[in-house]
Tab-separated table of C-alpha atoms in Angstrom:
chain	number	residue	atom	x	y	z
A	1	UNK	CA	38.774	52.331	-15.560
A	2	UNK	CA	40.616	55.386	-14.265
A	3	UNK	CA	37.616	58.109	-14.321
A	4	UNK	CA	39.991	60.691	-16.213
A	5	UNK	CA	42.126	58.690	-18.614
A	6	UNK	CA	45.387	61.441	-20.118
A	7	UNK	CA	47.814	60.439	-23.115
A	8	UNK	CA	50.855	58.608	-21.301
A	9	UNK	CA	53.541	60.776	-22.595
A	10	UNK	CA	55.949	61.908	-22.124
A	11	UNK	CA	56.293	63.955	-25.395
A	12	UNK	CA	59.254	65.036	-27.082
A	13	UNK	CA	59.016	67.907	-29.413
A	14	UNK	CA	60.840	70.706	-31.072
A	15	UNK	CA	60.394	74.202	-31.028
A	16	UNK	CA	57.642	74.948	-33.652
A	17	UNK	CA	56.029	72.169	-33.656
A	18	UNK	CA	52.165	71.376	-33.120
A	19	UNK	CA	51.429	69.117	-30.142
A	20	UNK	CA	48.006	67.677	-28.923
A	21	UNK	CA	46.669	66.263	-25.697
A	22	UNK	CA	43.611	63.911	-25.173
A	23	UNK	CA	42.301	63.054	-22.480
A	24	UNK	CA	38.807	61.090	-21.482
A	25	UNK	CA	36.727	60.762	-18.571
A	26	UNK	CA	33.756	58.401	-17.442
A	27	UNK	CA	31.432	60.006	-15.696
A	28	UNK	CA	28.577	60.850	-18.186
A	29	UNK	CA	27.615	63.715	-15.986
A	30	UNK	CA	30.674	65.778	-15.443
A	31	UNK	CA	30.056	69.402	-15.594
A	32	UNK	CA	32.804	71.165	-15.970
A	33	UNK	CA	36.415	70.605	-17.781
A	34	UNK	CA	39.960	72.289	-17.713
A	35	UNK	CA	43.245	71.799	-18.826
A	36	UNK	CA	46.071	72.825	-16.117
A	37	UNK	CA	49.502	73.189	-15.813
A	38	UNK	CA	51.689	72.008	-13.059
A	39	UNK	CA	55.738	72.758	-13.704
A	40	UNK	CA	58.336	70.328	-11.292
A	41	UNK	CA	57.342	70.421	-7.634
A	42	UNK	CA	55.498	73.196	-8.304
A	43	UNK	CA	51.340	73.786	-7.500
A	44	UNK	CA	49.163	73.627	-10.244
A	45	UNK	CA	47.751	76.627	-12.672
A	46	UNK	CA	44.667	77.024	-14.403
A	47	UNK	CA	45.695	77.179	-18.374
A	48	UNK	CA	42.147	76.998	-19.304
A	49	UNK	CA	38.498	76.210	-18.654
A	50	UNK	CA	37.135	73.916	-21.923
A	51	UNK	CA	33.836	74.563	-23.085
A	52	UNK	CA	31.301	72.589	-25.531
A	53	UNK	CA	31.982	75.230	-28.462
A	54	UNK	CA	35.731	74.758	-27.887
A	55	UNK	CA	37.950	77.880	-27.076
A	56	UNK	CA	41.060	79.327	-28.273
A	57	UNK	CA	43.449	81.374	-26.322
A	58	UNK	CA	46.693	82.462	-27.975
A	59	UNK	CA	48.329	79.495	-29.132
A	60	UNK	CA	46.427	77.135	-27.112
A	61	UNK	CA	42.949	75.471	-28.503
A	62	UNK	CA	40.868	73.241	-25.827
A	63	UNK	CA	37.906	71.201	-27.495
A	64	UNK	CA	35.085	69.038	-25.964
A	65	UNK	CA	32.862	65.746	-27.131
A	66	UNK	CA	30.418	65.306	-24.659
A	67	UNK	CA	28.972	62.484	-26.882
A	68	UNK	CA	32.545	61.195	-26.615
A	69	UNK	CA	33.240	62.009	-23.276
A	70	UNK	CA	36.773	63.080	-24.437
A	71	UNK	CA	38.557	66.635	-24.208
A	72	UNK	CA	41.622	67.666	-25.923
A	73	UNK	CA	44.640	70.673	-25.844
A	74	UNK	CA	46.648	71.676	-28.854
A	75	UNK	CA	49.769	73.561	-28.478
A	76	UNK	CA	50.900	75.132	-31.738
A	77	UNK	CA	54.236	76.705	-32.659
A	78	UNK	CA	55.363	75.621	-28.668
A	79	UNK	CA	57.821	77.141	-26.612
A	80	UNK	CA	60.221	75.838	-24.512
A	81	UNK	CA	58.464	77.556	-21.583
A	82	UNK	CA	55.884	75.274	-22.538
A	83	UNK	CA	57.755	72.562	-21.054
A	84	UNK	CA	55.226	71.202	-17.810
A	85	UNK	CA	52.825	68.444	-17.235
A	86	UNK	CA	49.594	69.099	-18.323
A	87	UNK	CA	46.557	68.024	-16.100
A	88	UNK	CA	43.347	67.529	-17.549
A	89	UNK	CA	40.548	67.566	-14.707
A	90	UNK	CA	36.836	67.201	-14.911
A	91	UNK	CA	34.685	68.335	-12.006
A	92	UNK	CA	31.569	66.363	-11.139
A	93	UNK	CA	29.073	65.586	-8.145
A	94	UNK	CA	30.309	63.137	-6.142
A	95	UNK	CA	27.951	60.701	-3.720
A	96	UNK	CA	27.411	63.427	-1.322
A	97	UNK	CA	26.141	65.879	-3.891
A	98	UNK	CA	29.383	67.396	-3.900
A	99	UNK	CA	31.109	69.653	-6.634
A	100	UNK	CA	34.752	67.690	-6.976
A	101	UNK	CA	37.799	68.004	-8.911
A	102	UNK	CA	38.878	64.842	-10.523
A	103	UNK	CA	42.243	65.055	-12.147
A	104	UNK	CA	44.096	63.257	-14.318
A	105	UNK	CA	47.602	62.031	-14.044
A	106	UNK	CA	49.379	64.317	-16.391
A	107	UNK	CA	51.175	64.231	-19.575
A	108	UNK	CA	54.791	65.509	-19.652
A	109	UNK	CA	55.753	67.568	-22.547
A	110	UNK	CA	59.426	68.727	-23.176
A	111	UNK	CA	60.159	70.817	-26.299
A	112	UNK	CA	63.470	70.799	-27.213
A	113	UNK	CA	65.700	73.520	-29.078
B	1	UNK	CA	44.621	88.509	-9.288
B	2	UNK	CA	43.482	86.496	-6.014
B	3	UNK	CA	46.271	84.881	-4.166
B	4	UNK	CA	46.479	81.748	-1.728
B	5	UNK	CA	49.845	81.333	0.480
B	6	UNK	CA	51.029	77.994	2.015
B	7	UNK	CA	52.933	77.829	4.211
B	8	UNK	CA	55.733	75.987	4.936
B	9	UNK	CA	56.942	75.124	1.531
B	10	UNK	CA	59.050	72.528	2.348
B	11	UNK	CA	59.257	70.433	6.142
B	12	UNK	CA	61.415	67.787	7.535
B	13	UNK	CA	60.180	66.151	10.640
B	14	UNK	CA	60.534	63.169	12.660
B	15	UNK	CA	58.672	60.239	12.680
B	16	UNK	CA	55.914	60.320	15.391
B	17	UNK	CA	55.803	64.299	15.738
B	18	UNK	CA	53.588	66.159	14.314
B	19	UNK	CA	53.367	68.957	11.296
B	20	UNK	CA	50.940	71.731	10.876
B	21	UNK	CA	50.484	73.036	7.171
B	22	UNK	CA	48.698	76.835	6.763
B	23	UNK	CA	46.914	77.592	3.340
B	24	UNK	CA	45.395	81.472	3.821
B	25	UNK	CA	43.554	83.807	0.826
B	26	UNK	CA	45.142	86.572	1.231
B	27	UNK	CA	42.811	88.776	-0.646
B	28	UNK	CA	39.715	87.545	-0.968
B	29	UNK	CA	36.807	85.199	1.520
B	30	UNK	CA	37.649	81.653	0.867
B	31	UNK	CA	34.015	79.597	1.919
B	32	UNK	CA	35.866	76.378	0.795
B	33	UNK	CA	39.241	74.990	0.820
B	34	UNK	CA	40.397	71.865	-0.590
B	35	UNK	CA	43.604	69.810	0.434
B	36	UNK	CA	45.517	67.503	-1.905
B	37	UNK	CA	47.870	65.239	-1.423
B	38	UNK	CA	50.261	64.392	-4.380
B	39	UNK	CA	52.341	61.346	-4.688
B	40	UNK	CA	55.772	61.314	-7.159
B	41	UNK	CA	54.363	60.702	-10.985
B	42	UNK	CA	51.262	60.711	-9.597
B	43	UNK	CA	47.871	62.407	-9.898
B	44	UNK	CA	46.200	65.179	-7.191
B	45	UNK	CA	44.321	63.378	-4.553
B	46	UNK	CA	41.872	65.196	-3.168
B	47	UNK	CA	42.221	64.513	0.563
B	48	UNK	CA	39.438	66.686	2.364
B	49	UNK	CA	37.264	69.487	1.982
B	50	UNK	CA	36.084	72.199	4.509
B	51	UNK	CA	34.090	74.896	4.905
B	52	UNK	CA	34.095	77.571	7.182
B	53	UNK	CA	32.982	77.078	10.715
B	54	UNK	CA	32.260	73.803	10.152
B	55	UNK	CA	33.744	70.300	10.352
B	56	UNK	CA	35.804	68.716	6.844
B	57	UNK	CA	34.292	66.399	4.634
B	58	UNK	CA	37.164	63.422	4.038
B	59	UNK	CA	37.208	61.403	1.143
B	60	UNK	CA	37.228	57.986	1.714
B	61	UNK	CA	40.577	56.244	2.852
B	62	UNK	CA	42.038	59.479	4.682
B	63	UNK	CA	41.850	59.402	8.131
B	64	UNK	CA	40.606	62.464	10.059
B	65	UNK	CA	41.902	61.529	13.139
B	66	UNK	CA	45.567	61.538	11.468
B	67	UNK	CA	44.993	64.521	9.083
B	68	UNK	CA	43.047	67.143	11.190
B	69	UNK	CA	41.641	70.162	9.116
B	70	UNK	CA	40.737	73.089	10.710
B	71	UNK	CA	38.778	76.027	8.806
B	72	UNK	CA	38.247	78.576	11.596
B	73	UNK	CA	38.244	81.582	9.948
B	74	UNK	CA	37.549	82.835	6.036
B	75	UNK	CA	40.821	83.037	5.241
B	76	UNK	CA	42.936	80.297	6.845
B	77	UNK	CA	42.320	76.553	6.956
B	78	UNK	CA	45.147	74.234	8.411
B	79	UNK	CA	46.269	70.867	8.040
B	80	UNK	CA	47.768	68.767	10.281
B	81	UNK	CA	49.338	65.471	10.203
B	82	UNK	CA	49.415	63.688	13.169
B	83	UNK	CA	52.036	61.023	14.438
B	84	UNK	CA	53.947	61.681	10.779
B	85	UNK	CA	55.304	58.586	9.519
B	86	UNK	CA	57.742	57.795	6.191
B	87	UNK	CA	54.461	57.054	4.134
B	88	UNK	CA	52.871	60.629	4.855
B	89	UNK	CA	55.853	61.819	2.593
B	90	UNK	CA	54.419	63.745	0.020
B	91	UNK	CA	53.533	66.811	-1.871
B	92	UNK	CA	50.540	68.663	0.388
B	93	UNK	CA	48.465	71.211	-1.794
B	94	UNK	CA	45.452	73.112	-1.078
B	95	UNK	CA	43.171	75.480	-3.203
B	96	UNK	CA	40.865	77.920	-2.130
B	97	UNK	CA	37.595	78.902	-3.392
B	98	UNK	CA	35.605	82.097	-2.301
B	99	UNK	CA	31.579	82.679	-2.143
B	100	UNK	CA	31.062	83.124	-5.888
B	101	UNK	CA	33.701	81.207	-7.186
B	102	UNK	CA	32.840	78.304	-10.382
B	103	UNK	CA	35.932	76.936	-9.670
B	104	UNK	CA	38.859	75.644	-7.575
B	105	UNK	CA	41.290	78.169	-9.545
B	106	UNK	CA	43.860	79.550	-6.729
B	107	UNK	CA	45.913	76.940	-5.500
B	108	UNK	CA	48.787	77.726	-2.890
B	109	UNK	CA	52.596	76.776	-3.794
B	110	UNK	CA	52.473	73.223	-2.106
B	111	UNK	CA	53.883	72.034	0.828
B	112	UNK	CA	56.866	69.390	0.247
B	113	UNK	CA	56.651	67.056	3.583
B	114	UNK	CA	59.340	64.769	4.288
B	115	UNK	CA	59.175	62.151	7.482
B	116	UNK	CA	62.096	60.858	8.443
């Protein structure tokens, strides 16, 4: 098992619409969660950090299950800007005591006019 | 906001020579800098991280001897790879983070290497 699992994409939606990402990961003891964006051969960009209470920031809405071990994104009333790969990473401590990024593989959104 | 440069953005080399990659903060103390290595389609791999003044910490299944990080100052690590073949074509990233930082937020634009 992949130890951050994404949504396979890609998706395919129109302007307007509502989309939503999952995404799950395995270690029990991750720490910390974030959603980021990463546009064609381009680096990376933090969208957001995800936080137990779940956060909101414009049109974007991250949520987090612990219990579930399983984080999600909405996108509402999305852009065509909004048109990226969306990386959902989880950092943990890895066997050295480490702070690390795990990242998962990215879902592709494309909205459409 | 804080900024990390990489440099070059995009290399073509040889097989069997040598490329250096630069990743500097350019305004703020980076303690730590991580180096990725991203394959077409597929996920960030974290390749190495280092720490000022000291030696990198590799993840298993990258060799040091063929990807040589050096850290020697707080605001510039390098990357090298060593006797570049086809297979070391990829998509080189690294992030920066400073003294206080939570997380691995400022990444630099990516380094596109192509072996040929």
């Amino acid at each position: 098992r992949k130890e951050v699992e994404q949504d396979p994409g890609p998706f395919n939606v129109p302007e307007g619409a509502t989309v939503a990402f999952n995404c799950t990961y395995s270690n029990s003891a991750s720490q910390s969660f974030f959603w980021y964006r990463q546009d064609c051969r381009k680096e990376p960009k933090l969208l957001m950090s995800v936080y137990s209470s779940g956060n909101e920031d414009g049109r974007f809405t991250a949520q987090l299950n612990r219990a579930s071990q399983y984080i999600s994104l909405l996108i509402r009333d999305s852009k065509l800007s909004d048109s990226a790969t969306y990386l959902c990473v989880v950092r943990a401590l890895n066997a050295g005591n480490n702070r690390k990024l795990i990242w998962g593989l990215g879902t592709s959104l494309a909205v459409n006019p | 906001g804080a900024v990390v440069s990489q440099h070059p953005s995009r290399v073509i080399c040889k097989s069997g020579t040598s490329v250096k990659i630069e990743c500097r903060s350019l305004d703020f103390q980076a303690t730590t800098m991580f180096w990725y290595r991203q394959f077409p389609k597929k996920s960030l791999m974290l390749m190495a991280t280092s720490n000022e003044g000291s030696k990198a910490t590799y993840e298993q299944g990258v060799e040091k001897d063929k990807f040589l990080i050096n850290h020697a100052s707080l605001t510039l690590s390098t990357l090298t790879v060593t006797s570049a073949h086809p297979e070391d074509s990829s998509f080189y990233i690294c992030s920066a983070r400073d003294q206080g930082g939570v997380t691995e937020a400022f990444f630099g634009q990516g380094t596109r290497l192509t072996v040929v």
